[in-house]
Short mmCIF file of C-alpha atoms in Angstrom, two decimals:
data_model
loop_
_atom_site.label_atom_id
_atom_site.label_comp_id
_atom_site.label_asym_id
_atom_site.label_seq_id
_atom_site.Cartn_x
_atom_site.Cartn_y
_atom_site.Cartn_z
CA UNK Z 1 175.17 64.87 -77.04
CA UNK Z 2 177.38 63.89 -73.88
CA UNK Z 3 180.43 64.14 -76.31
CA UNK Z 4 179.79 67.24 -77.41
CA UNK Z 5 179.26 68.64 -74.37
CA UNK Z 6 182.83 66.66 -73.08
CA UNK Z 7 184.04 68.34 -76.14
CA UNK Z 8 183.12 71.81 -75.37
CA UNK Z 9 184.12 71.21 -71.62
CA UNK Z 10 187.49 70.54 -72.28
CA UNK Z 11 188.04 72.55 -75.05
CA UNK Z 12 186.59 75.93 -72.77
CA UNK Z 13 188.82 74.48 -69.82
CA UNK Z 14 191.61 74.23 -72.30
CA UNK Z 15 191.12 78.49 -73.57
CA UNK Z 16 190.46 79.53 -70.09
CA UNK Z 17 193.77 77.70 -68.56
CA UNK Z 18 195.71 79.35 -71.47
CA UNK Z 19 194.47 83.08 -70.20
CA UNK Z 20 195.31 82.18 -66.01
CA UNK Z 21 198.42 81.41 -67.96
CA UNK Z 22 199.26 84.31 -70.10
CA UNK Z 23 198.44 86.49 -66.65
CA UNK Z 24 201.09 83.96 -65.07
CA UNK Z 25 203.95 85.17 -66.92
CA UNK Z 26 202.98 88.57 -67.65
CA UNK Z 27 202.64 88.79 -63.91
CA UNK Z 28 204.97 86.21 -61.87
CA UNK Z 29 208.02 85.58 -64.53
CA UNK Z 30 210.86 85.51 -62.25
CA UNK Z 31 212.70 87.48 -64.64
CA UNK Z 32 211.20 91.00 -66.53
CA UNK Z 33 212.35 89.68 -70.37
CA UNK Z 34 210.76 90.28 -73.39
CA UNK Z 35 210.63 86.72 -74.13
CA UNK Z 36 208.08 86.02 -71.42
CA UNK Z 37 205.66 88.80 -72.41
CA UNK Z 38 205.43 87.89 -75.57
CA UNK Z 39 204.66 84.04 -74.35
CA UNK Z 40 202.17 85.80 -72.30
CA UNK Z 41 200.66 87.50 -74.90
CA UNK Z 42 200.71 84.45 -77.08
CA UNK Z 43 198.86 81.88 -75.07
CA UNK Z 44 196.60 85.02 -75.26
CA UNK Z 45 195.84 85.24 -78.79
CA UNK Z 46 195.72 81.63 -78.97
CA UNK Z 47 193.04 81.48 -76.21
CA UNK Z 48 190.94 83.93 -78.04
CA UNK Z 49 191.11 82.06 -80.98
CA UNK Z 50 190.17 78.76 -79.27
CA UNK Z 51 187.43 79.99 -77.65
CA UNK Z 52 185.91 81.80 -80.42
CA UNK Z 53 186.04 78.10 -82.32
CA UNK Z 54 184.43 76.21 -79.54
CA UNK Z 55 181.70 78.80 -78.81
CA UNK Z 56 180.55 79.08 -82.87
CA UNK Z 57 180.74 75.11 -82.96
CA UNK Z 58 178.60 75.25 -80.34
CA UNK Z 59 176.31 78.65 -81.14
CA UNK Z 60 176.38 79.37 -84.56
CA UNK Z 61 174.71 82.69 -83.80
CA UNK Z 62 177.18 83.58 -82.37
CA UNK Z 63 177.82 87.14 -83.06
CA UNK Z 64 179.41 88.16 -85.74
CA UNK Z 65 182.17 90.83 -84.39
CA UNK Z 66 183.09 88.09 -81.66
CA UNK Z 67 183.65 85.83 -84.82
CA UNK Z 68 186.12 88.56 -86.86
CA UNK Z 69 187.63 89.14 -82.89
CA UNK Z 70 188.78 85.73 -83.08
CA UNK Z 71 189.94 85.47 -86.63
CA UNK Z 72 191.98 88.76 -86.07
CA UNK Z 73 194.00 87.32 -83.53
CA UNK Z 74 195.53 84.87 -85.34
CA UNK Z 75 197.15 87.61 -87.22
CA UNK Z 76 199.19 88.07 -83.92
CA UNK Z 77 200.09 84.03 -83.22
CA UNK Z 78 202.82 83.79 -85.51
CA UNK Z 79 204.67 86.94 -84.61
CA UNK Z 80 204.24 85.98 -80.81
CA UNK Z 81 205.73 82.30 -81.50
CA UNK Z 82 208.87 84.31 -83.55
CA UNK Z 83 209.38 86.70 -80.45
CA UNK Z 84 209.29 84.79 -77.45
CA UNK Z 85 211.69 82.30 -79.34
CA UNK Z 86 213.99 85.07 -80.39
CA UNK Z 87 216.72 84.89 -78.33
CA UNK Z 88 216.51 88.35 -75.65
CA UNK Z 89 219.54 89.89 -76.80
CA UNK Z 90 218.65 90.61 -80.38
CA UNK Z 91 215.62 92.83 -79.18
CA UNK Z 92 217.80 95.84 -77.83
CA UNK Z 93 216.85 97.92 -80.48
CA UNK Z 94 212.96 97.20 -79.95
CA UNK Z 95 213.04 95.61 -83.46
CA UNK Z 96 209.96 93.39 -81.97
CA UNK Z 97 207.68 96.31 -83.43
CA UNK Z 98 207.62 95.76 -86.85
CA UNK Z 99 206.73 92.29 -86.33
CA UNK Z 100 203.34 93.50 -84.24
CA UNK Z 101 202.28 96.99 -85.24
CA UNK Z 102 202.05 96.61 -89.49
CA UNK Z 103 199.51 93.64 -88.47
CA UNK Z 104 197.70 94.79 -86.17
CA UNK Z 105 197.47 98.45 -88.10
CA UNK Z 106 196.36 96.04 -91.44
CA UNK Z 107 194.17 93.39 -89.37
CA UNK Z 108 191.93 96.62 -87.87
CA UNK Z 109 191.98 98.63 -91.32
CA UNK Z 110 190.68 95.57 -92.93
CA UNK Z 111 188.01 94.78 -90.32
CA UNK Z 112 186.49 98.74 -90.45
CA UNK Z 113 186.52 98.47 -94.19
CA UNK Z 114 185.44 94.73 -94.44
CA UNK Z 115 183.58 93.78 -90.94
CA UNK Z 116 182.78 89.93 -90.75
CA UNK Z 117 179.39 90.51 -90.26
CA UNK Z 118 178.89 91.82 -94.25
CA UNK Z 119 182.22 90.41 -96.16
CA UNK Z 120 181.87 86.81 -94.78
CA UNK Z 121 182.67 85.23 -97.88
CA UNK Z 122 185.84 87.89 -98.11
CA UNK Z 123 186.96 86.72 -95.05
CA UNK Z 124 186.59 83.09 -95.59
CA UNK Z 125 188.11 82.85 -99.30
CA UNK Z 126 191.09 86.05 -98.41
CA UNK Z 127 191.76 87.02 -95.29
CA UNK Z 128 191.43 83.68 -93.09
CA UNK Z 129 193.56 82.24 -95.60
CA UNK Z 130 196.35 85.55 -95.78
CA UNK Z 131 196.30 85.23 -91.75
CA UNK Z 132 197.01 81.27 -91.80
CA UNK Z 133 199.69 82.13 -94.82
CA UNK Z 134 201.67 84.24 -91.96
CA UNK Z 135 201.09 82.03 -89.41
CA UNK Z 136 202.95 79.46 -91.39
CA UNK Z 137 205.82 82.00 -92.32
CA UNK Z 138 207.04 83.21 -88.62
CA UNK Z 139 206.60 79.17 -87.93
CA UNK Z 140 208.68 78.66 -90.72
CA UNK Z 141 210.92 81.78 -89.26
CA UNK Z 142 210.93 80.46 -86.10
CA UNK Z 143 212.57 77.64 -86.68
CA UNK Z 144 216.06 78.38 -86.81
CA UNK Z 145 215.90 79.43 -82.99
CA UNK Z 146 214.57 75.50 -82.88
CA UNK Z 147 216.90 73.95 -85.13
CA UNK Z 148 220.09 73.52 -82.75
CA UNK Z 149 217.52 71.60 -80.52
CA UNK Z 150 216.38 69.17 -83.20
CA UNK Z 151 219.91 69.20 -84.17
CA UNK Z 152 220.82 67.88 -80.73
CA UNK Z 153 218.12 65.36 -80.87
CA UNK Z 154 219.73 64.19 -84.02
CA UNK Z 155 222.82 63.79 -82.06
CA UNK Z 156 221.35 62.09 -78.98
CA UNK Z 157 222.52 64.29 -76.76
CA UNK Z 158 220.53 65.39 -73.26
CA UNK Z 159 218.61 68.14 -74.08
CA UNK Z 160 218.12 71.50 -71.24
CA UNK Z 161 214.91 71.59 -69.80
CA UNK Z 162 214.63 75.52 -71.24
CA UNK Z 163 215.01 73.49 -74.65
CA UNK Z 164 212.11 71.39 -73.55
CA UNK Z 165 209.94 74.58 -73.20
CA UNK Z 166 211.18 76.31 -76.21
CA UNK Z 167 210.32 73.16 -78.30
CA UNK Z 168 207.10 72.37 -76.90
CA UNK Z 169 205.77 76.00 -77.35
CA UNK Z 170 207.14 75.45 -81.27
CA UNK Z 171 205.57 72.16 -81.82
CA UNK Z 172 202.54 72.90 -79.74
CA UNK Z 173 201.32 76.28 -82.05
CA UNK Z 174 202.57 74.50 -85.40
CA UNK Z 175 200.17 71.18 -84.80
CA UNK Z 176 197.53 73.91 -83.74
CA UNK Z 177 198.03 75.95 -86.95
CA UNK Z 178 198.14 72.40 -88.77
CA UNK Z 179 194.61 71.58 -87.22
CA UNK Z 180 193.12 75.00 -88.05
CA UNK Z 181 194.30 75.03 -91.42
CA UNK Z 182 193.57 71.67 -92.66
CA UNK Z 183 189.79 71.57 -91.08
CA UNK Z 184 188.15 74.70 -90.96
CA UNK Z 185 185.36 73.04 -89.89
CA UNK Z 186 186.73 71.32 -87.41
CA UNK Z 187 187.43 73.68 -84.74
CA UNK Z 188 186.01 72.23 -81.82
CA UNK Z 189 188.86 69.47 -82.42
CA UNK Z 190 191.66 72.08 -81.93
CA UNK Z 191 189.85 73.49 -78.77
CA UNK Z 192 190.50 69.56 -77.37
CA UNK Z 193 193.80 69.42 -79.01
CA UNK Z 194 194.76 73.24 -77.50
CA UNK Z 195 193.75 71.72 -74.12
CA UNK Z 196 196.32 69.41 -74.12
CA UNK Z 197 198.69 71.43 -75.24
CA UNK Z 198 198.02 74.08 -72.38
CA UNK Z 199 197.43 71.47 -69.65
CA UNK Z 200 201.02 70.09 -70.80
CA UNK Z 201 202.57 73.08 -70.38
CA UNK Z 202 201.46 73.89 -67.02
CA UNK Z 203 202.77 70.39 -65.69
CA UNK Z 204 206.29 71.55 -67.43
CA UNK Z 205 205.95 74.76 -65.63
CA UNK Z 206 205.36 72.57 -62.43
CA UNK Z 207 207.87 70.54 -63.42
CA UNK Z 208 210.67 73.32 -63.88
CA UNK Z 209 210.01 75.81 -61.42
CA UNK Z 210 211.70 75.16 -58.77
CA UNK Z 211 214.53 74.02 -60.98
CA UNK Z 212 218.04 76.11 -61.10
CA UNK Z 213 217.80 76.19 -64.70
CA UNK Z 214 214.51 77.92 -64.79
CA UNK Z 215 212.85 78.54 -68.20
CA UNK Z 216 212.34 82.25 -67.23
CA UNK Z 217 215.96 82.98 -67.33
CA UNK Z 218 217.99 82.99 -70.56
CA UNK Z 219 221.02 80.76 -70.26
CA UNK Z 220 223.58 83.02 -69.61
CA UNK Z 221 221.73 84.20 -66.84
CA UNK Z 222 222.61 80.98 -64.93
CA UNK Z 223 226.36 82.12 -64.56
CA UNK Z 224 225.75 85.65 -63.51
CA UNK Z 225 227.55 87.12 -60.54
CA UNK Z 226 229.61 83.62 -60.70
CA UNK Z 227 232.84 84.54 -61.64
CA UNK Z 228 235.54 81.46 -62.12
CA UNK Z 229 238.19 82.80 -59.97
CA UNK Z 230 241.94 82.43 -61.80
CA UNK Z 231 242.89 79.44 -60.07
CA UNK Z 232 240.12 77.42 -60.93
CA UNK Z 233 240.79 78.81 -64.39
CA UNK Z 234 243.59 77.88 -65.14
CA UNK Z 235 243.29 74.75 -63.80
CA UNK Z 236 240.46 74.15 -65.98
CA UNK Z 237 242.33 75.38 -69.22
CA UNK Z 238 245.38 72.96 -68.39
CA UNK Z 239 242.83 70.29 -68.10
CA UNK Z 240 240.60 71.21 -71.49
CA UNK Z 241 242.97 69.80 -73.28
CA UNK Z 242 242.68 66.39 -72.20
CA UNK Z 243 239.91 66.43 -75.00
CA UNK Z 244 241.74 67.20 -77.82
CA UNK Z 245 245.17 65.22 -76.60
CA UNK Z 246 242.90 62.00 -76.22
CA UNK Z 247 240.64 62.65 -78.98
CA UNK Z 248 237.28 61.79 -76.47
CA UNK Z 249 235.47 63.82 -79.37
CA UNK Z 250 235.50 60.59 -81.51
CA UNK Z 251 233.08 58.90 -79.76
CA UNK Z 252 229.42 59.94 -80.96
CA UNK Z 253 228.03 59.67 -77.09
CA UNK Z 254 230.59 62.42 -75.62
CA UNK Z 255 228.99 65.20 -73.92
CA UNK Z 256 228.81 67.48 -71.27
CA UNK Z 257 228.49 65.23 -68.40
CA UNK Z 258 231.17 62.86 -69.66
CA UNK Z 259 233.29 65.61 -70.76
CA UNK Z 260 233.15 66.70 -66.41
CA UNK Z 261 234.16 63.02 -65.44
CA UNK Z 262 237.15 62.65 -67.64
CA UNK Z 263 238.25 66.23 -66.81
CA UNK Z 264 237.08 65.93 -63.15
CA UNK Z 265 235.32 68.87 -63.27
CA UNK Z 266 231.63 69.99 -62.46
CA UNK Z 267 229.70 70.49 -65.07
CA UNK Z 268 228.32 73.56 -64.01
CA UNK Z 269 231.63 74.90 -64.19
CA UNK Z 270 233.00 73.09 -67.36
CA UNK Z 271 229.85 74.76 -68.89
CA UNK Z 272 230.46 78.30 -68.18
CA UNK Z 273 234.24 77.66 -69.24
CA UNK Z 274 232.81 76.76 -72.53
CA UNK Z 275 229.96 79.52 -72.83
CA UNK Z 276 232.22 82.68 -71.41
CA UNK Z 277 235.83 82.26 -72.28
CA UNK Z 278 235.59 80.14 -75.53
CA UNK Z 279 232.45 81.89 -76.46
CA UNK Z 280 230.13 79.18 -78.10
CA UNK Z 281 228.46 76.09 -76.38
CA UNK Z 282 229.77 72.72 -75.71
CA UNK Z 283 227.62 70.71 -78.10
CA UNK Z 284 229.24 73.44 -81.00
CA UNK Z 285 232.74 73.05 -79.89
CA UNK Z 286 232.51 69.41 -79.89
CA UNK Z 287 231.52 69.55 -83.65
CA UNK Z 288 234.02 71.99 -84.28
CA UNK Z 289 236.57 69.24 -83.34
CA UNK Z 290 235.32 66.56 -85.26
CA UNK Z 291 234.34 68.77 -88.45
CA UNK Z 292 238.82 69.34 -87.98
CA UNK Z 293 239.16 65.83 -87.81
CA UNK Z 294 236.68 64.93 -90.91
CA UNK Z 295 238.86 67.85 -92.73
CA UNK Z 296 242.29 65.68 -92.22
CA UNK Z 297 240.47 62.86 -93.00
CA UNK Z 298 239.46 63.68 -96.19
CA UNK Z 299 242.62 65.28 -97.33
CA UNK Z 300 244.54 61.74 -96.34
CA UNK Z 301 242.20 58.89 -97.09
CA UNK Z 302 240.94 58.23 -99.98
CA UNK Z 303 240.34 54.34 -99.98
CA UNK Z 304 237.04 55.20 -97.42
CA UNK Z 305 233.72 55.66 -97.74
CA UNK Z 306 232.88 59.89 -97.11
CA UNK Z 307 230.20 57.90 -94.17
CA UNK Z 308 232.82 55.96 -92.58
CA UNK Z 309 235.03 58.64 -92.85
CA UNK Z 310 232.08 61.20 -91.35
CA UNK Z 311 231.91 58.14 -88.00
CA UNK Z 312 235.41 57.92 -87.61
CA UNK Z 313 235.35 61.47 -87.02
CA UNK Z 314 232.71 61.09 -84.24
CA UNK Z 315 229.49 62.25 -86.18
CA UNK Z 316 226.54 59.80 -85.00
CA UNK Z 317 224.99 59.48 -88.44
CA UNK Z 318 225.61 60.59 -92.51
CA UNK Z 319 223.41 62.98 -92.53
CA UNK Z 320 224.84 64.62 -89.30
CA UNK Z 321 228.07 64.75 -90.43
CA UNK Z 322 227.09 66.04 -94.06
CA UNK Z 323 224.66 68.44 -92.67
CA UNK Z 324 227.27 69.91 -90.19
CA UNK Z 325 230.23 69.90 -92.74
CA UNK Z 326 228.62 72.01 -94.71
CA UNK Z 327 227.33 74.11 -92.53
CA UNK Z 328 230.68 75.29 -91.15
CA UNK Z 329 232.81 74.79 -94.49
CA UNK Z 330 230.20 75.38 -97.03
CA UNK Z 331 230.91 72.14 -98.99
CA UNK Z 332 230.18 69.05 -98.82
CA UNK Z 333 232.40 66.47 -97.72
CA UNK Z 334 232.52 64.89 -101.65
CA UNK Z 335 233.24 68.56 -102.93
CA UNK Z 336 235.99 69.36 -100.03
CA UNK Z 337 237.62 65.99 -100.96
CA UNK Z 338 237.57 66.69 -104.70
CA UNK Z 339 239.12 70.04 -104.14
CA UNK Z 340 242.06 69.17 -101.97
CA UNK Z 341 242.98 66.33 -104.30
CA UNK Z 342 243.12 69.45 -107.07
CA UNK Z 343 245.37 71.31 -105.11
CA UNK Z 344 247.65 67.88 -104.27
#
């Protein structure tokens, strides 16, 4: 009896600290974006959800409309997660819309024609199960504005702390679909589990907010009204080179800070150099080098291995460098190889 009542403590802490936080950044975001309204709105939905779980666990007579309330907001999770990913540029058009409205148009049609209360078994066997179906999709969806992070983790290298918060948000609503889905009867575990992942969230928030790089700007955001003045320019574009001449690119650890020491540069600085002139971010441009160097590589050696060829051209791990080859070539390293010896 205690640990249910712990259970239902922690899990009604857990929905109420998600809705002081939705207010938080639909309120106090530093910055008016999108992004940060539609985090608001998601820690909302999810918070509805929860508590709607922990309340039925606890009062199964619970009534019924407060039941389908909770159940219809999960229609809403996914697109949330998708939008306040999505990077703030790409919603200029307002093409957030039709990622909201045909949901919650269909989610309110079906509850007038099917309420909870008389199409339980409805709900249970089609519409829960449609609802979780999306919520998987725009995770699924979502997860190309997350790949370049896992991609980094891949690579060891130091991840930003608006990374951290973009992953954690991603990971935290995909374990919390993974509870829902696979124990429907279990929902008083996901109320705990939500908990967590709020109460985490709010000790990254402490964590970050006082912090230059705060995770209510967007990145570019960080360089705005900071012009590098010509000087400093050029002395930085003399110096860039350094990379390439020495070839630092070929050792799997190289990154931004190291990049500043050998250049004697800030990194703050090196950084924007990278992100405003050259137009793409350092971690990218580093891979473009070595992906170059893998490309000699394979059209010269042939007495190597395609992995030692893929470390000896700086790529921490095989499935790094195959994964990245292809990415920016479109074949594989064995293909590229094979066709260059064709053309020889």
């Amino acid at each position: 009896m205690e640990s249910n009542q712990l259970l239902f403590f922690l899990s009604a802490l857990g929905a109420f600290n998600g809705f002081i936080l939705s207010i938080y950044f639909a309120i106090n975001a530093k910055k008016k974006i999108f992004a940060n309204y539609f985090l608001s709105l998601l820690l909302l939905v999810l918070s509805i959800r929860i508590i709607k779980s922990v309340f039925f666990y606890f009062n199964p007579h619970l009534s019924n409309i407060f039941i389908q309330i909770g159940l219809s907001a999960c229609i809403l999770i996914g697109p949330f997660l998708y939008l306040s990913l999505k990077p703030n540029e790409e919603d200029k058009n307002q093409n957030w819309a039709k990622h909201i409205i045909p949901y919650l148009g269909g989610i309110t049609i079906l509850g007038i024609l099917y309420p909870y209360v008389e199409h339980q078994q409805i709900w249970s066997w089609w519409i829960v199960k449609a609802i979780y179906f999306q919520w998987f999709i725009y995770i699924v969806l979502s997860f190309k504005y997350i790949q370049p992070i896992f991609q980094k983790l891949k690579e060891k290298e130091s991840l930003k702390k608006i990374e951290v918060w973009f992953l954690s948000i991603y990971l935290g609503v995909a374990f919390i679909w993974l509870a829902y889905s696979s124990a429907a009867y279990t929902s008083y575990i996901v109320g705990a589990l939500s908990f967590t992942f709020i109460l985490y969230l709010i000790v990254l928030l402490l964590i970050f907010r006082n912090s230059s790089e705060s995770v209510f700007f967007q990145e570019k955001e960080k360089y705005k009204n900071k012009e590098i003045d010509a000087e400093m320019l050029n002395l930085i574009s003399q110096k860039f080179s350094i990379i390439t001449e020495k070839e630092l690119y070929l050792n799997p650890d190289f990154n931004l800070e190291e990049a500043s020491k050998e250049l004697k540069v800030t990194k703050h600085l090196l950084s924007q150099y990278v992100n405003e002139i050259l137009g793409k971010s350092f971690s990218n441009l580093i891979k473009e080098y070595r992906i170059e160097k893998a490309k000699k590589l394979l059209e010269t050696e042939n007495n190597f291995t395609l992995e030692s060829l893929g470390y000896d051209s700086g790529f921490s791990s095989k499935s790094t460098f195959f994964t990245a080859f292809k990415k920016a070539t479109g074949f594989t390293p064995a293909e590229y190889q094979k066709s260059h010896s064709k053309s020889v």
